[in-house]
């Protein structure tokens, strides 16, 4: 990864995390098998964001209303973090286009488990949506823990951060 692409990534990350209203698509009841969306949701709440859970299979999440899709969130959102299988990511990105969302972050872990879909990235770019195709929001911003600082360092060293 070049210094220029790191600068671009840092700008996108800063812009994304500066938004107040963020949806997390991929929260789960199964915290043991699918904890990532839940952890990102909790972290964004503790850093002062208005966070909206998205999962069509749930009515509530941690006592908050859970929405079936991004378009159902009253007042809309400024950004969406997606923690789903890549084929589901594509559907969520189409919802983001319809809802006028301007920022999308497709999660990817250090183990390469990923929500990134090439078709979804292309869709974001065609619709002028700022897209971060990889990495994890927990590696950046206020309250980042040592483990996520190390993950960011490893991904940067191995070329695993998105361009």
mmCIF file of C-alpha atoms in Angstrom:
data_model
loop_
_atom_site.group_PDB
_atom_site.id
_atom_site.type_symbol
_atom_site.label_atom_id
_atom_site.label_comp_id
_atom_site.label_asym_id
_atom_site.label_seq_id
_atom_site.Cartn_x
_atom_site.Cartn_y
_atom_site.Cartn_z
ATOM 1 C CA UNK A 1 0.000 0.000 0.000
ATOM 2 C CA UNK A 2 1.402 3.392 -0.946
ATOM 3 C CA UNK A 3 1.505 6.500 1.230
ATOM 4 C CA UNK A 4 -1.086 8.119 -1.065
ATOM 5 C CA UNK A 5 -3.560 5.245 -0.667
ATOM 6 C CA UNK A 6 -3.024 5.303 3.113
ATOM 7 C CA UNK A 7 -3.741 9.039 3.104
ATOM 8 C CA UNK A 8 -6.927 8.397 1.109
ATOM 9 C CA UNK A 9 -7.967 5.619 3.497
ATOM 10 C CA UNK A 10 -7.272 7.820 6.538
ATOM 11 C CA UNK A 11 -9.391 10.616 5.019
ATOM 12 C CA UNK A 12 -12.276 8.220 4.316
ATOM 13 C CA UNK A 13 -12.061 6.703 7.814
ATOM 14 C CA UNK A 14 -12.017 10.132 9.471
ATOM 15 C CA UNK A 15 -14.967 11.295 7.361
ATOM 16 C CA UNK A 16 -16.954 8.125 8.093
ATOM 17 C CA UNK A 17 -16.385 8.219 11.848
ATOM 18 C CA UNK A 18 -17.161 11.965 11.954
ATOM 19 C CA UNK A 19 -20.763 11.181 10.998
ATOM 20 C CA UNK A 20 -23.388 11.205 13.739
ATOM 21 C CA UNK A 21 -25.969 8.714 12.415
ATOM 22 C CA UNK A 22 -24.527 5.309 11.497
ATOM 23 C CA UNK A 23 -26.305 2.023 10.800
ATOM 24 C CA UNK A 24 -24.712 -1.347 11.494
ATOM 25 C CA UNK A 25 -26.019 -4.014 9.123
ATOM 26 C CA UNK A 26 -25.221 -7.444 10.463
ATOM 27 C CA UNK A 27 -25.908 -7.346 14.186
ATOM 28 C CA UNK A 28 -26.786 -10.806 15.479
ATOM 29 C CA UNK A 29 -28.519 -12.666 18.282
ATOM 30 C CA UNK A 30 -25.743 -15.256 18.093
ATOM 31 C CA UNK A 31 -22.964 -13.406 19.908
ATOM 32 C CA UNK A 32 -20.749 -16.489 20.011
ATOM 33 C CA UNK A 33 -20.771 -17.209 16.282
ATOM 34 C CA UNK A 34 -21.283 -13.663 14.902
ATOM 35 C CA UNK A 35 -19.958 -11.134 17.461
ATOM 36 C CA UNK A 36 -18.366 -8.535 15.147
ATOM 37 C CA UNK A 37 -21.460 -6.519 14.214
ATOM 38 C CA UNK A 38 -22.509 -6.421 17.853
ATOM 39 C CA UNK A 39 -19.085 -5.189 18.987
ATOM 40 C CA UNK A 40 -19.003 -2.454 16.328
ATOM 41 C CA UNK A 41 -22.554 -1.397 17.281
ATOM 42 C CA UNK A 42 -21.578 -1.130 20.966
ATOM 43 C CA UNK A 43 -18.339 0.733 20.202
ATOM 44 C CA UNK A 44 -20.110 3.319 18.023
ATOM 45 C CA UNK A 45 -22.678 3.874 20.771
ATOM 46 C CA UNK A 46 -19.974 4.445 23.385
ATOM 47 C CA UNK A 47 -18.211 6.951 21.108
ATOM 48 C CA UNK A 48 -21.341 9.114 20.891
ATOM 49 C CA UNK A 49 -22.859 8.054 17.593
ATOM 50 C CA UNK A 50 -26.563 7.584 17.003
ATOM 51 C CA UNK A 51 -26.423 3.918 15.985
ATOM 52 C CA UNK A 52 -29.139 1.913 14.232
ATOM 53 C CA UNK A 53 -29.177 -1.886 14.127
ATOM 54 C CA UNK A 54 -30.135 -3.525 10.820
ATOM 55 C CA UNK A 55 -31.158 -7.181 10.603
ATOM 56 C CA UNK A 56 -34.384 -8.297 8.860
ATOM 57 C CA UNK A 57 -34.683 -11.269 11.261
ATOM 58 C CA UNK A 58 -34.849 -9.192 14.466
ATOM 59 C CA UNK A 59 -37.322 -6.677 15.913
ATOM 60 C CA UNK A 60 -34.989 -5.388 18.640
ATOM 61 C CA UNK A 61 -31.301 -5.477 19.427
ATOM 62 C CA UNK A 62 -29.941 -4.796 22.923
ATOM 63 C CA UNK A 63 -33.196 -3.051 23.820
ATOM 64 C CA UNK A 64 -33.127 -0.804 20.731
ATOM 65 C CA UNK A 65 -35.333 -1.090 17.673
ATOM 66 C CA UNK A 66 -33.795 -3.180 14.908
ATOM 67 C CA UNK A 67 -34.656 -2.259 11.320
ATOM 68 C CA UNK A 68 -35.221 -4.706 8.450
ATOM 69 C CA UNK A 69 -33.223 -2.555 6.017
ATOM 70 C CA UNK A 70 -31.464 0.798 5.734
ATOM 71 C CA UNK A 71 -34.440 2.448 3.997
ATOM 72 C CA UNK A 72 -36.624 1.797 7.078
ATOM 73 C CA UNK A 73 -34.574 3.993 9.428
ATOM 74 C CA UNK A 74 -36.530 7.204 10.155
ATOM 75 C CA UNK A 75 -34.538 10.282 9.186
ATOM 76 C CA UNK A 76 -31.941 8.185 7.350
ATOM 77 C CA UNK A 77 -28.286 7.695 8.222
ATOM 78 C CA UNK A 78 -24.988 9.228 7.141
ATOM 79 C CA UNK A 79 -23.117 5.922 6.889
ATOM 80 C CA UNK A 80 -23.553 2.159 7.037
ATOM 81 C CA UNK A 81 -21.112 -0.429 8.362
ATOM 82 C CA UNK A 82 -21.784 -3.787 6.720
ATOM 83 C CA UNK A 83 -20.862 -7.052 8.444
ATOM 84 C CA UNK A 84 -22.544 -9.701 6.285
ATOM 85 C CA UNK A 85 -21.671 -12.235 3.613
ATOM 86 C CA UNK A 86 -20.611 -10.519 0.355
ATOM 87 C CA UNK A 87 -23.807 -11.512 -1.479
ATOM 88 C CA UNK A 88 -25.888 -9.831 1.249
ATOM 89 C CA UNK A 89 -23.582 -6.800 1.090
ATOM 90 C CA UNK A 90 -24.723 -6.241 -2.504
ATOM 91 C CA UNK A 91 -28.383 -6.018 -1.451
ATOM 92 C CA UNK A 92 -27.553 -3.668 1.405
ATOM 93 C CA UNK A 93 -25.561 -1.379 -0.914
ATOM 94 C CA UNK A 94 -28.565 -1.181 -3.267
ATOM 95 C CA UNK A 95 -30.653 -0.158 -0.222
ATOM 96 C CA UNK A 96 -28.023 2.490 0.579
ATOM 97 C CA UNK A 97 -28.319 3.888 -2.949
ATOM 98 C CA UNK A 98 -32.123 4.024 -2.622
ATOM 99 C CA UNK A 99 -31.881 5.653 0.826
ATOM 100 C CA UNK A 100 -29.352 8.293 -0.256
ATOM 101 C CA UNK A 101 -26.577 7.024 2.050
ATOM 102 C CA UNK A 102 -23.249 8.634 1.086
ATOM 103 C CA UNK A 103 -20.786 6.414 3.031
ATOM 104 C CA UNK A 104 -20.396 2.624 3.255
ATOM 105 C CA UNK A 105 -17.833 0.594 5.178
ATOM 106 C CA UNK A 106 -17.588 -3.117 4.255
ATOM 107 C CA UNK A 107 -15.966 -4.925 7.177
ATOM 108 C CA UNK A 108 -12.988 -7.244 6.815
ATOM 109 C CA UNK A 109 -11.169 -8.930 9.671
ATOM 110 C CA UNK A 110 -7.457 -9.621 9.930
ATOM 111 C CA UNK A 111 -8.270 -13.297 9.253
ATOM 112 C CA UNK A 112 -9.653 -12.213 5.853
ATOM 113 C CA UNK A 113 -13.289 -12.959 6.747
ATOM 114 C CA UNK A 114 -14.918 -10.288 4.667
ATOM 115 C CA UNK A 115 -18.114 -8.499 3.717
ATOM 116 C CA UNK A 116 -16.442 -6.983 0.681
ATOM 117 C CA UNK A 117 -18.122 -7.618 -2.651
ATOM 118 C CA UNK A 118 -16.539 -6.352 -5.868
ATOM 119 C CA UNK A 119 -19.999 -5.759 -7.351
ATOM 120 C CA UNK A 120 -21.051 -3.768 -4.266
ATOM 121 C CA UNK A 121 -17.850 -1.679 -4.386
ATOM 122 C CA UNK A 122 -18.493 -0.950 -8.072
ATOM 123 C CA UNK A 123 -22.092 0.016 -7.272
ATOM 124 C CA UNK A 124 -20.894 2.450 -4.588
ATOM 125 C CA UNK A 125 -18.432 4.046 -6.986
ATOM 126 C CA UNK A 126 -21.047 4.361 -9.768
ATOM 127 C CA UNK A 127 -23.344 6.183 -7.314
ATOM 128 C CA UNK A 128 -20.636 8.420 -5.798
ATOM 129 C CA UNK A 129 -20.810 6.692 -2.421
ATOM 130 C CA UNK A 130 -17.580 6.875 -0.429
ATOM 131 C CA UNK A 131 -16.657 3.237 0.169
ATOM 132 C CA UNK A 132 -14.151 1.646 2.524
ATOM 133 C CA UNK A 133 -13.788 -1.895 1.195
ATOM 134 C CA UNK A 134 -12.127 -3.672 4.090
ATOM 135 C CA UNK A 135 -10.625 -3.196 7.543
ATOM 136 C CA UNK A 136 -12.701 -2.633 10.701
ATOM 137 C CA UNK A 137 -14.081 0.561 12.261
ATOM 138 C CA UNK A 138 -12.842 -0.679 15.644
ATOM 139 C CA UNK A 139 -9.253 -0.189 14.434
ATOM 140 C CA UNK A 140 -9.782 3.591 14.272
ATOM 141 C CA UNK A 141 -11.143 6.549 16.204
ATOM 142 C CA UNK A 142 -11.807 7.214 19.851
ATOM 143 C CA UNK A 143 -11.584 4.258 22.205
ATOM 144 C CA UNK A 144 -9.512 1.986 19.987
ATOM 145 C CA UNK A 145 -8.078 -0.883 22.037
ATOM 146 C CA UNK A 146 -4.560 -2.317 21.855
ATOM 147 C CA UNK A 147 -5.705 -5.449 19.995
ATOM 148 C CA UNK A 148 -7.252 -3.380 17.204
ATOM 149 C CA UNK A 149 -4.214 -1.088 17.028
ATOM 150 C CA UNK A 150 -2.121 -4.238 16.505
ATOM 151 C CA UNK A 151 -4.555 -5.537 13.870
ATOM 152 C CA UNK A 152 -4.334 -2.251 11.968
ATOM 153 C CA UNK A 153 -0.533 -2.375 12.146
ATOM 154 C CA UNK A 154 -0.450 -5.998 10.894
ATOM 155 C CA UNK A 155 -2.891 -5.261 8.068
ATOM 156 C CA UNK A 156 -0.895 -2.188 7.053
ATOM 157 C CA UNK A 157 2.365 -4.185 7.145
ATOM 158 C CA UNK A 158 0.911 -7.069 5.087
ATOM 159 C CA UNK A 159 -0.932 -4.876 2.598
ATOM 160 C CA UNK A 160 -4.316 -5.939 3.964
ATOM 161 C CA UNK A 161 -5.775 -2.443 4.374
ATOM 162 C CA UNK A 162 -8.099 -1.242 1.603
ATOM 163 C CA UNK A 163 -6.865 1.238 -0.976
#
